[in-house]
PDB file of C-alpha atoms in Angstrom:
ATOM      1  CA  SER A   1      -0.155  -0.095  -0.242  1.00 74.00           C
ATOM      2  CA  SER A   2       2.790   2.561   0.839  1.00 72.00           C
ATOM      3  CA  GLN A   3       4.395   1.663  -2.525  1.00 77.00           C
ATOM      4  CA  TYR A   4       1.438   2.351  -4.576  1.00 78.00           C
ATOM      5  CA  ALA A   5       0.468   5.645  -2.339  1.00 79.00           C
ATOM      6  CA  GLY A   6       3.859   6.875  -2.922  1.00 78.00           C
ATOM      7  CA  SER A   7       5.165   5.916  -6.735  1.00 82.00           C
ATOM      8  CA  ARG A   8       2.376   3.821  -7.862  1.00 82.00           C
ATOM      9  CA  TRP A   9       4.418   0.996  -7.879  1.00 85.00           C
ATOM     10  CA  SER A  10       7.140   2.317 -10.886  1.00 86.00           C
ATOM     11  CA  GLU A  11      10.042   0.367  -9.680  1.00 89.00           C
ATOM     12  CA  GLY A  12       9.432  -2.715 -11.219  1.00 89.00           C
ATOM     13  CA  GLY A  13      10.253  -6.431  -9.607  1.00 91.00           C
ATOM     14  CA  TRP A  14      11.831  -4.133  -6.881  1.00 94.00           C
ATOM     15  CA  VAL A  15       8.742  -3.675  -5.437  1.00 92.00           C
ATOM     16  CA  GLU A  16       8.326  -7.882  -5.136  1.00 91.00           C
ATOM     17  CA  LEU A  17      11.997  -7.319  -3.323  1.00 93.00           C
ATOM     18  CA  ASP A  18      10.568  -5.223  -0.998  1.00 93.00           C
ATOM     19  CA  ALA A  19       7.090  -6.731  -0.461  1.00 92.00           C
ATOM     20  CA  THR A  20       9.400 -10.583   0.333  1.00 92.00           C
ATOM     21  CA  TRP A  21      11.313  -8.456   2.670  1.00 93.00           C
ATOM     22  CA  MET A  22       8.321  -6.944   4.359  1.00 92.00           C
ATOM     23  CA  GLU A  23       6.729 -10.290   5.008  1.00 90.00           C
ATOM     24  CA  ASP A  24       9.591 -11.576   6.816  1.00 89.00           C
ATOM     25  CA  ILE A  25       9.891  -8.207   8.925  1.00 90.00           C
ATOM     26  CA  ALA A  26       6.029  -8.030   9.711  1.00 90.00           C
ATOM     27  CA  TYR A  27       5.580 -11.140  10.324  1.00 89.00           C
ATOM     28  CA  PRO A  28       8.570 -13.384  11.249  1.00 83.00           C
ATOM     29  CA  ALA A  29       7.180 -16.547  11.257  1.00 86.00           C
ATOM     30  CA  THR A  30       6.452 -16.577   7.655  1.00 82.00           C
ATOM     31  CA  ASN A  31       9.772 -16.912   6.193  1.00 81.00           C
ATOM     32  CA  ASP A  32       8.976 -16.802   2.403  1.00 81.00           C
ATOM     33  CA  TYR A  33      11.803 -15.647   1.355  1.00 81.00           C
ATOM     34  CA  LEU A  34      13.944 -18.511   2.350  1.00 81.00           C
ATOM     35  CA  ASN A  35      11.943 -20.396  -0.761  1.00 82.00           C
ATOM     36  CA  TYR A  36      13.518 -18.101  -3.166  1.00 83.00           C
ATOM     37  CA  LEU A  37      17.406 -18.361  -1.840  1.00 81.00           C
ATOM     38  CA  SER A  38      18.089 -20.970  -4.030  1.00 77.00           C
ATOM     39  CA  PHE A  39      16.801 -19.311  -7.541  1.00 78.00           C
ATOM     40  CA  GLY A  40      19.047 -17.081  -8.446  1.00 83.00           C
ATOM     41  CA  SER A  41      19.614 -15.297  -5.202  1.00 89.00           C
ATOM     42  CA  PRO A  42      23.135 -13.021  -4.151  1.00 92.00           C
ATOM     43  CA  ILE A  43      23.168 -16.192  -2.059  1.00 88.00           C
ATOM     44  CA  SER A  44      23.020 -18.838  -4.519  1.00 84.00           C
ATOM     45  CA  ASN A  45      24.104 -17.246  -7.797  1.00 87.00           C
ATOM     46  CA  PRO A  46      26.592 -14.343  -6.749  1.00 91.00           C
ATOM     47  CA  ASP A  47      27.546 -13.898 -10.078  1.00 91.00           C
ATOM     48  CA  VAL A  48      24.075 -12.626 -11.163  1.00 92.00           C
ATOM     49  CA  PRO A  49      23.520  -8.750 -11.011  1.00 95.00           C
ATOM     50  CA  LEU A  50      21.330  -7.454  -8.290  1.00 95.00           C
ATOM     51  CA  ASP A  51      19.588  -5.542 -10.690  1.00 92.00           C
ATOM     52  CA  GLY A  52      19.667  -8.451 -13.489  1.00 87.00           C
ATOM     53  CA  GLY A  53      17.827 -11.770 -13.680  1.00 71.00           C
ATOM     54  CA  SER A  54      14.456 -12.509 -15.435  1.00 69.00           C
ATOM     55  CA  THR A  55      12.818  -9.442 -14.586  1.00 73.00           C
ATOM     56  CA  GLY A  56      16.035  -7.152 -15.278  1.00 80.00           C
ATOM     57  CA  THR A  57      15.415  -5.559 -11.955  1.00 90.00           C
ATOM     58  CA  GLY A  58      15.507  -6.988  -8.328  1.00 92.00           C
ATOM     59  CA  SER A  59      12.966  -9.453  -7.699  1.00 92.00           C
ATOM     60  CA  TYR A  60      11.860 -12.075  -4.975  1.00 92.00           C
ATOM     61  CA  GLU A  61      15.079 -13.575  -4.075  1.00 91.00           C
ATOM     62  CA  ASP A  62      17.179 -10.665  -3.966  1.00 94.00           C
ATOM     63  CA  CYS A  63      14.972  -9.877  -0.912  1.00 93.00           C
ATOM     64  CA  VAL A  64      18.614 -10.487   1.143  1.00 94.00           C
ATOM     65  CA  TRP A  65      19.815  -6.987  -0.096  1.00 97.00           C
ATOM     66  CA  GLN A  66      17.336  -5.146   2.243  1.00 96.00           C
ATOM     67  CA  HIS A  67      17.450  -7.658   4.948  1.00 94.00           C
ATOM     68  CA  TYR A  68      21.453  -6.607   4.934  1.00 95.00           C
ATOM     69  CA  LEU A  69      20.393  -3.196   4.754  1.00 96.00           C
ATOM     70  CA  SER A  70      17.657  -2.841   7.578  1.00 95.00           C
ATOM     71  CA  GLN A  71      19.948  -5.139  10.102  1.00 92.00           C
ATOM     72  CA  THR A  72      22.992  -2.879   9.440  1.00 92.00           C
ATOM     73  CA  HIS A  73      21.228   0.606   9.492  1.00 94.00           C
ATOM     74  CA  GLY A  74      17.986  -0.246  11.162  1.00 94.00           C
ATOM     75  CA  VAL A  75      14.009  -0.904   9.319  1.00 94.00           C
ATOM     76  CA  GLN A  76      13.734   3.206   9.283  1.00 95.00           C
ATOM     77  CA  MET A  77      16.322   2.923   6.546  1.00 95.00           C
ATOM     78  CA  ILE A  78      13.723   1.148   4.478  1.00 95.00           C
ATOM     79  CA  VAL A  79      11.262   3.627   5.553  1.00 93.00           C
ATOM     80  CA  ASP A  80      13.103   6.457   4.531  1.00 95.00           C
ATOM     81  CA  LEU A  81      14.015   4.701   0.940  1.00 95.00           C
ATOM     82  CA  TRP A  82       9.891   4.576  -0.028  1.00 93.00           C
ATOM     83  CA  GLU A  83       9.663   8.122   1.043  1.00 92.00           C
ATOM     84  CA  TRP A  84      12.402   9.368  -1.163  1.00 93.00           C
ATOM     85  CA  ARG A  85      10.577   7.007  -4.014  1.00 93.00           C
ATOM     86  CA  ARG A  86       7.437   9.450  -3.667  1.00 90.00           C
ATOM     87  CA  SER A  87       9.357  12.402  -5.082  1.00 92.00           C
ATOM     88  CA  HIS A  88      12.177  10.415  -7.131  1.00 92.00           C
ATOM     89  CA  PHE A  89       9.876   7.696  -8.759  1.00 89.00           C
ATOM     90  CA  SER A  90      11.628   8.021 -12.054  1.00 91.00           C
ATOM     91  CA  GLN A  91      14.894   7.427 -10.660  1.00 93.00           C
ATOM     92  CA  GLU A  92      16.856   3.988 -10.974  1.00 93.00           C
ATOM     93  CA  MET A  93      16.094   1.932  -8.249  1.00 94.00           C
ATOM     94  CA  ILE A  94      19.758   1.197  -7.181  1.00 95.00           C
ATOM     95  CA  ASP A  95      20.797   4.634  -7.768  1.00 96.00           C
ATOM     96  CA  SER A  96      17.989   5.565  -4.669  1.00 96.00           C
ATOM     97  CA  TYR A  97      19.618   2.594  -2.591  1.00 97.00           C
ATOM     98  CA  GLU A  98      23.127   4.183  -3.309  1.00 97.00           C
ATOM     99  CA  GLN A  99      21.466   7.652  -1.963  1.00 95.00           C
ATOM    100  CA  LEU A 100      20.017   6.360   1.506  1.00 96.00           C
ATOM    101  CA  ILE A 101      23.171   4.505   2.286  1.00 97.00           C
ATOM    102  CA  GLY A 102      25.245   7.539   1.713  1.00 96.00           C
ATOM    103  CA  ASP A 103      22.822   9.517   4.039  1.00 96.00           C
ATOM    104  CA  TYR A 104      23.307   7.049   6.773  1.00 95.00           C
ATOM    105  CA  GLY A 105      26.796   7.241   6.379  1.00 94.00           C
ATOM    106  CA  SER A 106      28.579   4.315   4.232  1.00 94.00           C
ATOM    107  CA  THR A 107      29.115   4.059   0.640  1.00 96.00           C
ATOM    108  CA  LEU A 108      27.764   1.338  -1.971  1.00 96.00           C
ATOM    109  CA  GLU A 109      31.280   0.155  -2.108  1.00 96.00           C
ATOM    110  CA  ALA A 110      31.651  -0.560   1.426  1.00 95.00           C
ATOM    111  CA  SER A 111      28.581  -1.979   1.819  1.00 96.00           C
ATOM    112  CA  TRP A 112      28.927  -4.217  -1.299  1.00 97.00           C
ATOM    113  CA  ASN A 113      31.685  -5.958   0.683  1.00 96.00           C
ATOM    114  CA  THR A 114      30.124  -6.531   3.798  1.00 95.00           C
ATOM    115  CA  PHE A 115      26.738  -8.177   1.660  1.00 96.00           C
ATOM    116  CA  THR A 116      28.578 -10.119  -0.500  1.00 96.00           C
ATOM    117  CA  SER A 117      30.852 -11.451   2.154  1.00 93.00           C
ATOM    118  CA  TRP A 118      27.751 -11.967   4.413  1.00 89.00           C
ATOM    119  CA  ASN A 119      26.170 -13.987   1.550  1.00 90.00           C
ATOM    120  CA  PHE A 120      29.129 -16.244   1.225  1.00 89.00           C
ATOM    121  CA  ALA A 121      29.372 -17.047   4.627  1.00 83.00           C
ATOM    122  CA  THR A 122      25.483 -17.769   4.675  1.00 78.00           C
ATOM    123  CA  GLY A 123      25.722 -20.330   1.711  1.00 73.00           C
ATOM    124  CA  TYR A 124      28.712 -21.540   3.461  1.00 54.00           C
ATOM    125  CA  ARG A 125      27.446 -22.428   6.642  1.00 51.00           C
ATOM    126  CA  TYR A 126      24.453 -24.034   5.360  1.00 47.00           C
ATOM    127  CA  VAL A 127      23.358 -27.820   6.147  1.00 41.00           C
ATOM    128  CA  ASN A 128      20.087 -29.404   4.741  1.00 42.00           C
ATOM    129  CA  ASN A 129      17.680 -31.511   6.039  1.00 41.00           C
ATOM    130  CA  SER A 130      19.892 -34.604   4.865  1.00 42.00           C
ATOM    131  CA  GLY A 131      23.215 -33.374   7.160  1.00 42.00           C
ATOM    132  CA  TYR A 132      25.076 -32.737   4.193  1.00 41.00           C
ATOM    133  CA  GLU A 133      27.491 -30.604   4.548  1.00 45.00           C
ATOM    134  CA  GLU A 134      27.725 -26.597   3.982  1.00 43.00           C
ATOM    135  CA  GLY A 135      27.537 -25.392   0.317  1.00 42.00           C
ATOM    136  CA  ASP A 136      24.601 -27.618  -0.922  1.00 41.00           C
ATOM    137  CA  ILE A 137      22.564 -24.770  -1.474  1.00 40.00           C
ATOM    138  CA  TYR A 138      24.398 -23.772  -4.455  1.00 43.00           C
ATOM    139  CA  PRO A 139      22.793 -24.902  -7.588  1.00 39.00           C
ATOM    140  CA  ALA A 140      24.117 -27.206 -10.452  1.00 37.00           C
ATOM    141  CA  GLY A 141      25.576 -24.664 -13.015  1.00 39.00           C
ATOM    142  CA  SER A 142      26.509 -21.670 -10.402  1.00 47.00           C
ATOM    143  CA  THR A 143      29.845 -20.054 -11.218  1.00 52.00           C
ATOM    144  CA  GLN A 144      31.290 -20.651  -7.983  1.00 62.00           C
ATOM    145  CA  SER A 145      34.924 -21.781  -8.225  1.00 78.00           C
ATOM    146  CA  THR A 146      36.950 -24.139  -5.860  1.00 81.00           C
ATOM    147  CA  MET A 147      40.878 -24.481  -5.032  1.00 84.00           C
ATOM    148  CA  SER A 148      41.700 -27.399  -3.303  1.00 84.00           C
ATOM    149  CA  ALA A 149      45.884 -27.563  -4.265  1.00 89.00           C
ATOM    150  CA  TYR A 150      48.056 -24.490  -3.386  1.00 93.00           C
ATOM    151  CA  PRO A 151      49.543 -22.098  -4.503  1.00 94.00           C
ATOM    152  CA  ALA A 152      46.334 -21.974  -6.682  1.00 93.00           C
ATOM    153  CA  SER A 153      45.388 -19.214  -9.124  1.00 92.00           C
ATOM    154  CA  PHE A 154      42.300 -18.242 -10.711  1.00 88.00           C
ATOM    155  CA  ASN A 155      41.499 -15.436 -13.719  1.00 92.00           C
ATOM    156  CA  SER A 156      37.984 -14.216 -14.679  1.00 93.00           C
ATOM    157  CA  THR A 157      35.237 -11.575 -14.386  1.00 95.00           C
ATOM    158  CA  VAL A 158      32.600 -10.338 -12.171  1.00 95.00           C
ATOM    159  CA  SER A 159      29.467  -8.711 -13.318  1.00 95.00           C
ATOM    160  CA  ARG A 160      27.892  -5.465 -12.352  1.00 96.00           C
ATOM    161  CA  LEU A 161      26.774  -5.758  -9.083  1.00 97.00           C
ATOM    162  CA  ALA A 162      27.535  -8.860  -8.666  1.00 96.00           C
ATOM    163  CA  ALA A 163      30.275 -11.111  -6.946  1.00 95.00           C
ATOM    164  CA  LYS A 164      32.602 -13.972  -7.608  1.00 93.00           C
ATOM    165  CA  PHE A 165      32.640 -16.913  -4.580  1.00 91.00           C
ATOM    166  CA  VAL A 166      35.935 -18.978  -4.550  1.00 91.00           C
ATOM    167  CA  ARG A 167      35.852 -21.689  -2.179  1.00 87.00           C
ATOM    168  CA  CYS A 168      39.209 -22.815  -0.718  1.00 90.00           C
ATOM    169  CA  ARG A 169      39.185 -26.450   0.184  1.00 86.00           C
ATOM    170  CA  ASN A 170      41.690 -28.751   1.881  1.00 89.00           C
ATOM    171  CA  THR A 171      42.889 -25.452   4.265  1.00 91.00           C
ATOM    172  CA  ASP A 172      43.626 -27.565   7.677  1.00 91.00           C
ATOM    173  CA  SER A 173      47.253 -26.720   7.390  1.00 93.00           C
ATOM    174  CA  PRO A 174      48.420 -26.225  11.134  1.00 92.00           C
ATOM    175  CA  GLY A 175      51.387 -22.753  11.786  1.00 91.00           C
ATOM    176  CA  ASP A 176      49.980 -21.473   8.192  1.00 93.00           C
ATOM    177  CA  VAL A 177      47.800 -18.598   6.797  1.00 93.00           C
ATOM    178  CA  MET A 178      46.036 -18.008   3.570  1.00 94.00           C
ATOM    179  CA  ARG A 179      47.991 -15.343   1.555  1.00 95.00           C
ATOM    180  CA  VAL A 180      45.535 -13.584  -0.887  1.00 96.00           C
ATOM    181  CA  THR A 181      47.201 -12.423  -4.039  1.00 96.00           C
ATOM    182  CA  PHE A 182      44.807  -9.953  -6.167  1.00 97.00           C
ATOM    183  CA  ASN A 183      44.813  -7.746  -9.125  1.00 97.00           C
ATOM    184  CA  GLY A 184      41.660  -6.252  -9.909  1.00 97.00           C
ATOM    185  CA  ALA A 185      40.688  -4.144 -13.024  1.00 97.00           C
ATOM    186  CA  ASP A 186      41.891  -0.394 -12.520  1.00 96.00           C
ATOM    187  CA  GLY A 187      39.294   2.366 -11.927  1.00 95.00           C
ATOM    188  CA  TYR A 188      36.754  -0.059 -10.949  1.00 97.00           C
ATOM    189  CA  ARG A 189      35.097  -0.013  -7.640  1.00 97.00           C
ATOM    190  CA  MET A 190      35.840  -3.632  -6.750  1.00 98.00           C
ATOM    191  CA  THR A 191      36.059  -5.083  -3.188  1.00 98.00           C
ATOM    192  CA  LEU A 192      37.746  -8.233  -1.877  1.00 97.00           C
ATOM    193  CA  ALA A 193      37.566 -10.428   1.247  1.00 96.00           C
ATOM    194  CA  ALA A 194      38.377 -13.506   2.504  1.00 95.00           C
ATOM    195  CA  ILE A 195      36.380 -16.055   4.893  1.00 91.00           C
ATOM    196  CA  ILE A 196      37.598 -18.567   7.446  1.00 89.00           C
ATOM    197  CA  ASN A 197      35.049 -21.490   7.911  1.00 81.00           C
ATOM    198  CA  GLU A 198      36.436 -23.205  11.217  1.00 68.00           C
ATOM    199  CA  SER A 199      33.893 -26.232  10.822  1.00 65.00           C
ATOM    200  CA  TYR A 200      30.456 -26.713   9.040  1.00 57.00           C
ATOM    201  CA  THR A 201      29.316 -28.504  12.128  1.00 60.00           C
ATOM    202  CA  THR A 202      30.014 -25.866  15.049  1.00 61.00           C
ATOM    203  CA  HIS A 203      29.348 -22.609  12.320  1.00 62.00           C
ATOM    204  CA  GLU A 204      32.428 -20.707  13.844  1.00 72.00           C
ATOM    205  CA  GLY A 205      34.123 -18.559  11.143  1.00 78.00           C
ATOM    206  CA  ALA A 206      35.425 -14.831  10.770  1.00 87.00           C
ATOM    207  CA  ILE A 207      35.190 -12.629   7.925  1.00 90.00           C
ATOM    208  CA  TYR A 208      37.868 -10.276   6.879  1.00 92.00           C
ATOM    209  CA  GLU A 209      37.572  -7.228   4.692  1.00 92.00           C
ATOM    210  CA  ILE A 210      40.411  -7.074   2.331  1.00 94.00           C
ATOM    211  CA  PRO A 211      41.789  -2.997   1.492  1.00 92.00           C
ATOM    212  CA  LEU A 212      42.656  -2.555  -2.166  1.00 93.00           C
ATOM    213  CA  ASP A 213      45.135  -0.190  -3.339  1.00 93.00           C
ATOM    214  CA  SER A 214      44.387   2.782  -5.688  1.00 92.00           C
ATOM    215  CA  ASN A 215      44.758   0.065  -8.760  1.00 95.00           C
ATOM    216  CA  ASN A 216      42.629  -2.320  -7.066  1.00 96.00           C
ATOM    217  CA  ASP A 217      45.685  -4.601  -6.093  1.00 96.00           C
ATOM    218  CA  ALA A 218      46.300  -6.115  -2.682  1.00 94.00           C
ATOM    219  CA  VAL A 219      48.737  -8.682  -1.091  1.00 93.00           C
ATOM    220  CA  PHE A 220      46.998  -9.659   2.137  1.00 93.00           C
ATOM    221  CA  ASP A 221      47.858 -12.802   4.779  1.00 93.00           C
ATOM    222  CA  VAL A 222      44.590 -13.517   6.723  1.00 92.00           C
ATOM    223  CA  PRO A 223      45.691 -13.693  10.561  1.00 88.00           C
ATOM    224  CA  TYR A 224      43.764 -16.685  11.209  1.00 89.00           C
ATOM    225  CA  GLU A 225      45.936 -19.943  11.884  1.00 88.00           C
ATOM    226  CA  LEU A 226      44.895 -22.780   9.561  1.00 91.00           C
ATOM    227  CA  GLY A 227      45.450 -25.888  11.876  1.00 89.00           C
ATOM    228  CA  GLY A 228      42.104 -27.774  11.955  1.00 86.00           C
ATOM    229  CA  VAL A 229      40.363 -25.298   9.685  1.00 87.00           C
ATOM    230  CA  TYR A 230      37.791 -27.259   7.432  1.00 79.00           C
ATOM    231  CA  SER A 231      37.918 -24.892   4.898  1.00 84.00           C
ATOM    232  CA  GLY A 232      38.211 -20.806   3.596  1.00 89.00           C
ATOM    233  CA  GLY A 233      37.145 -18.858   0.588  1.00 90.00           C
ATOM    234  CA  VAL A 234      37.655 -15.251  -1.022  1.00 94.00           C
ATOM    235  CA  VAL A 235      34.785 -13.019  -2.281  1.00 95.00           C
ATOM    236  CA  VAL A 236      35.424 -10.591  -5.394  1.00 96.00           C
ATOM    237  CA  GLY A 237      33.032  -8.106  -5.755  1.00 97.00           C
ATOM    238  CA  ASN A 238      32.029  -5.537  -8.109  1.00 98.00           C
ATOM    239  CA  ALA A 239      30.027  -2.468  -6.737  1.00 97.00           C
ATOM    240  CA  GLU A 240      29.914  -0.808 -10.628  1.00 96.00           C
ATOM    241  CA  LYS A 241      26.384  -0.278 -11.690  1.00 94.00           C
ATOM    242  CA  ILE A 242      27.033  -1.279 -15.767  1.00 93.00           C
ATOM    243  CA  SER A 243      30.319  -2.857 -15.940  1.00 94.00           C
ATOM    244  CA  THR A 244      32.214  -6.072 -15.830  1.00 96.00           C
ATOM    245  CA  ALA A 245      35.683  -6.279 -14.243  1.00 97.00           C
ATOM    246  CA  SER A 246      38.280  -8.619 -14.927  1.00 97.00           C
ATOM    247  CA  PHE A 247      40.701  -9.998 -11.869  1.00 97.00           C
ATOM    248  CA  SER A 248      43.290 -12.127 -10.986  1.00 96.00           C
ATOM    249  CA  LEU A 249      43.731 -14.410  -7.691  1.00 95.00           C
ATOM    250  CA  THR A 250      46.429 -16.317  -6.122  1.00 96.00           C
ATOM    251  CA  VAL A 251      45.881 -18.011  -3.169  1.00 96.00           C
ATOM    252  CA  GLU A 252      48.784 -19.807  -0.985  1.00 96.00           C
ATOM    253  CA  LEU A 253      49.292 -21.050   2.407  1.00 95.00           C
ATOM    254  CA  VAL A 254      52.332 -19.760   3.954  1.00 94.00           C
ATOM    255  CA  PRO A 255      53.748 -19.985   7.136  1.00 91.00           C
ATOM    256  CA  TYR A 256      52.024 -17.720  10.127  1.00 82.00           C
ATOM    257  CA  ASN A 257      54.062 -14.633  11.085  1.00 72.00           C
ATOM    258  CA  PRO A 258      52.330 -12.923  13.754  1.00 59.00           C
ATOM    259  CA  LEU A 259      53.533  -9.053  12.867  1.00 52.00           C
ATOM    260  CA  ALA A 260      55.066  -8.796   9.492  1.00 51.00           C
ATOM    261  CA  VAL A 261      57.603  -6.148   8.827  1.00 41.00           C
ATOM    262  CA  GLY A 262      55.950  -2.822   7.972  1.00 43.00           C
ATOM    263  CA  ASP A 263      52.425  -3.628  10.357  1.00 48.00           C
ATOM    264  CA  GLN A 264      51.023  -1.545  12.864  1.00 50.00           C
ATOM    265  CA  VAL A 265      50.074  -3.451  16.010  1.00 46.00           C
ATOM    266  CA  PRO A 266      46.514  -2.571  16.772  1.00 55.00           C
ATOM    267  CA  GLU A 267      45.372  -2.085  20.513  1.00 65.00           C
ATOM    268  CA  PHE A 268      43.592  -5.116  22.232  1.00 70.00           C
ATOM    269  CA  ALA A 269      39.957  -4.299  22.043  1.00 69.00           C
ATOM    270  CA  ILE A 270      36.257  -5.457  21.142  1.00 73.00           C
ATOM    271  CA  THR A 271      35.163  -2.758  18.769  1.00 64.00           C
ATOM    272  CA  GLY A 272      31.281  -3.149  18.121  1.00 66.00           C
ATOM    273  CA  ASN A 273      29.323  -5.480  16.726  1.00 68.00           C
ATOM    274  CA  TYR A 274      26.354  -4.779  14.376  1.00 64.00           C
ATOM    275  CA  PRO A 275      23.568  -4.851  13.832  1.00 64.00           C
ATOM    276  CA  ASN A 276      22.550  -4.096  17.215  1.00 63.00           C
ATOM    277  CA  PRO A 277      20.094  -4.974  18.405  1.00 61.00           C
ATOM    278  CA  PHE A 278      19.759  -8.050  16.706  1.00 65.00           C
ATOM    279  CA  ASN A 279      18.038 -11.260  15.967  1.00 61.00           C
ATOM    280  CA  PRO A 280      18.855 -13.802  15.870  1.00 61.00           C
ATOM    281  CA  SER A 281      22.897 -13.239  14.647  1.00 67.00           C
ATOM    282  CA  THR A 282      24.855 -10.355  14.792  1.00 75.00           C
ATOM    283  CA  MET A 283      29.339  -9.724  13.925  1.00 74.00           C
ATOM    284  CA  ILE A 284      31.429  -8.535  16.565  1.00 82.00           C
ATOM    285  CA  LYS A 285      34.905  -6.876  15.868  1.00 79.00           C
ATOM    286  CA  PHE A 286      37.638  -7.162  17.997  1.00 81.00           C
ATOM    287  CA  GLY A 287      41.554  -6.539  17.527  1.00 79.00           C
ATOM    288  CA  VAL A 288      44.433  -8.388  19.291  1.00 80.00           C
ATOM    289  CA  ASP A 289      47.765  -7.137  19.772  1.00 75.00           C
ATOM    290  CA  GLN A 290      49.639  -9.993  19.844  1.00 75.00           C
ATOM    291  CA  GLY A 291      49.358 -13.657  18.370  1.00 75.00           C
ATOM    292  CA  GLY A 292      48.477 -16.871  19.872  1.00 79.00           C
ATOM    293  CA  PRO A 293      45.318 -18.841  21.263  1.00 82.00           C
ATOM    294  CA  ALA A 294      42.236 -16.765  21.917  1.00 84.00           C
ATOM    295  CA  GLN A 295      38.880 -17.237  23.047  1.00 84.00           C
ATOM    296  CA  LEU A 296      36.095 -15.358  22.731  1.00 85.00           C
ATOM    297  CA  ASP A 297      33.136 -15.614  25.386  1.00 83.00           C
ATOM    298  CA  VAL A 298      29.843 -13.953  26.024  1.00 84.00           C
ATOM    299  CA  TYR A 299      28.245 -13.090  29.321  1.00 80.00           C
ATOM    300  CA  ASP A 300      25.188 -11.718  30.813  1.00 76.00           C
ATOM    301  CA  LEU A 301      24.568  -8.792  32.750  1.00 72.00           C
ATOM    302  CA  SER A 302      24.643 -11.117  36.169  1.00 69.00           C
ATOM    303  CA  GLY A 303      28.428 -12.429  34.899  1.00 71.00           C
ATOM    304  CA  ARG A 304      27.387 -16.206  34.165  1.00 79.00           C
ATOM    305  CA  LYS A 305      28.875 -17.220  30.900  1.00 76.00           C
ATOM    306  CA  VAL A 306      26.307 -17.620  27.825  1.00 79.00           C
ATOM    307  CA  ARG A 307      28.285 -19.254  25.223  1.00 79.00           C
ATOM    308  CA  THR A 308      31.883 -19.383  23.613  1.00 80.00           C
ATOM    309  CA  LEU A 309      31.809 -18.078  20.033  1.00 79.00           C
ATOM    310  CA  LEU A 310      35.314 -18.730  19.286  1.00 79.00           C
ATOM    311  CA  THR A 311      38.591 -20.372  20.031  1.00 78.00           C
ATOM    312  CA  ALA A 312      41.371 -20.213  17.826  1.00 79.00           C
ATOM    313  CA  ASP A 313      44.750 -19.255  17.130  1.00 77.00           C
ATOM    314  CA  LEU A 314      44.752 -15.983  16.085  1.00 80.00           C
ATOM    315  CA  GLY A 315      47.197 -13.313  14.274  1.00 76.00           C
ATOM    316  CA  VAL A 316      47.915  -9.857  15.408  1.00 76.00           C
ATOM    317  CA  GLY A 317      45.274  -7.660  13.914  1.00 75.00           C
ATOM    318  CA  GLU A 318      41.185  -6.998  13.720  1.00 76.00           C
ATOM    319  CA  HIS A 319      39.000  -9.971  13.499  1.00 79.00           C
ATOM    320  CA  SER A 320      35.144 -10.328  13.146  1.00 76.00           C
ATOM    321  CA  VAL A 321      33.296 -13.727  14.265  1.00 78.00           C
ATOM    322  CA  PHE A 322      29.725 -13.975  13.207  1.00 69.00           C
TER     323      PHE A 322
END
């Protein structure tokens, strides 16, 4: 009703994206969006542009985009979006999203890196009703790629408003870490992240958003010791609205160096979590000033231990646990 009253449903399939999102927000028991995750969604088919697919716009299966936005910035952001559309109904919908993301203090590029990492981690941790391991949500024909022997290299392209998921198997390598070497197309809004999946049975893991230089290049040692780690992955994103970008990627397993030359030692701190408040999940960010065994516990206000979120050997630097 608010869509029709505001902009007369001028957004094409985007109104279905919003409606599917709204069902879950207004009626949490419905969970209708789960029916769409295996059919072209940014989780199952990250290579399909957010504004692409059969409708040529966002649609039902893309509602996770608004789930990400509302969990990060609050539901009010989506209310503001449709208020904006009342007087800007001829604007491209993705431009309206970018406008609101800017109003809430972020950028489309930064949001795209977190969003695509979130999608990869969600699919990575998926276990179906038959108990098969994570990854079963990915359909036949998905362009997801897999590495299993290292060093391994991969050359490919990533469409506009899309991502390329590269899964890294056989990563249980005590004393080593993943080294990601990336060369992206110059002049594009590319993003890069690494995922660690400690175990698909415990669902522990971490996300590392990797900074790129002005030429979209990076060499990054993921500060997570790989002993006992089931698998990992790399997420290559493209926040451009109209262009496909090329890239080359190499993953190596190299000896763990708790403080490489030139690194800055961070303070030991928990730097916050998002979304907050949250239900049912959140991501906690923290930094450690020396490498070694680490454990992250949650306590309630009375001082009782609620849960251990992470037990692992970590390197110096910033970490995120979901």
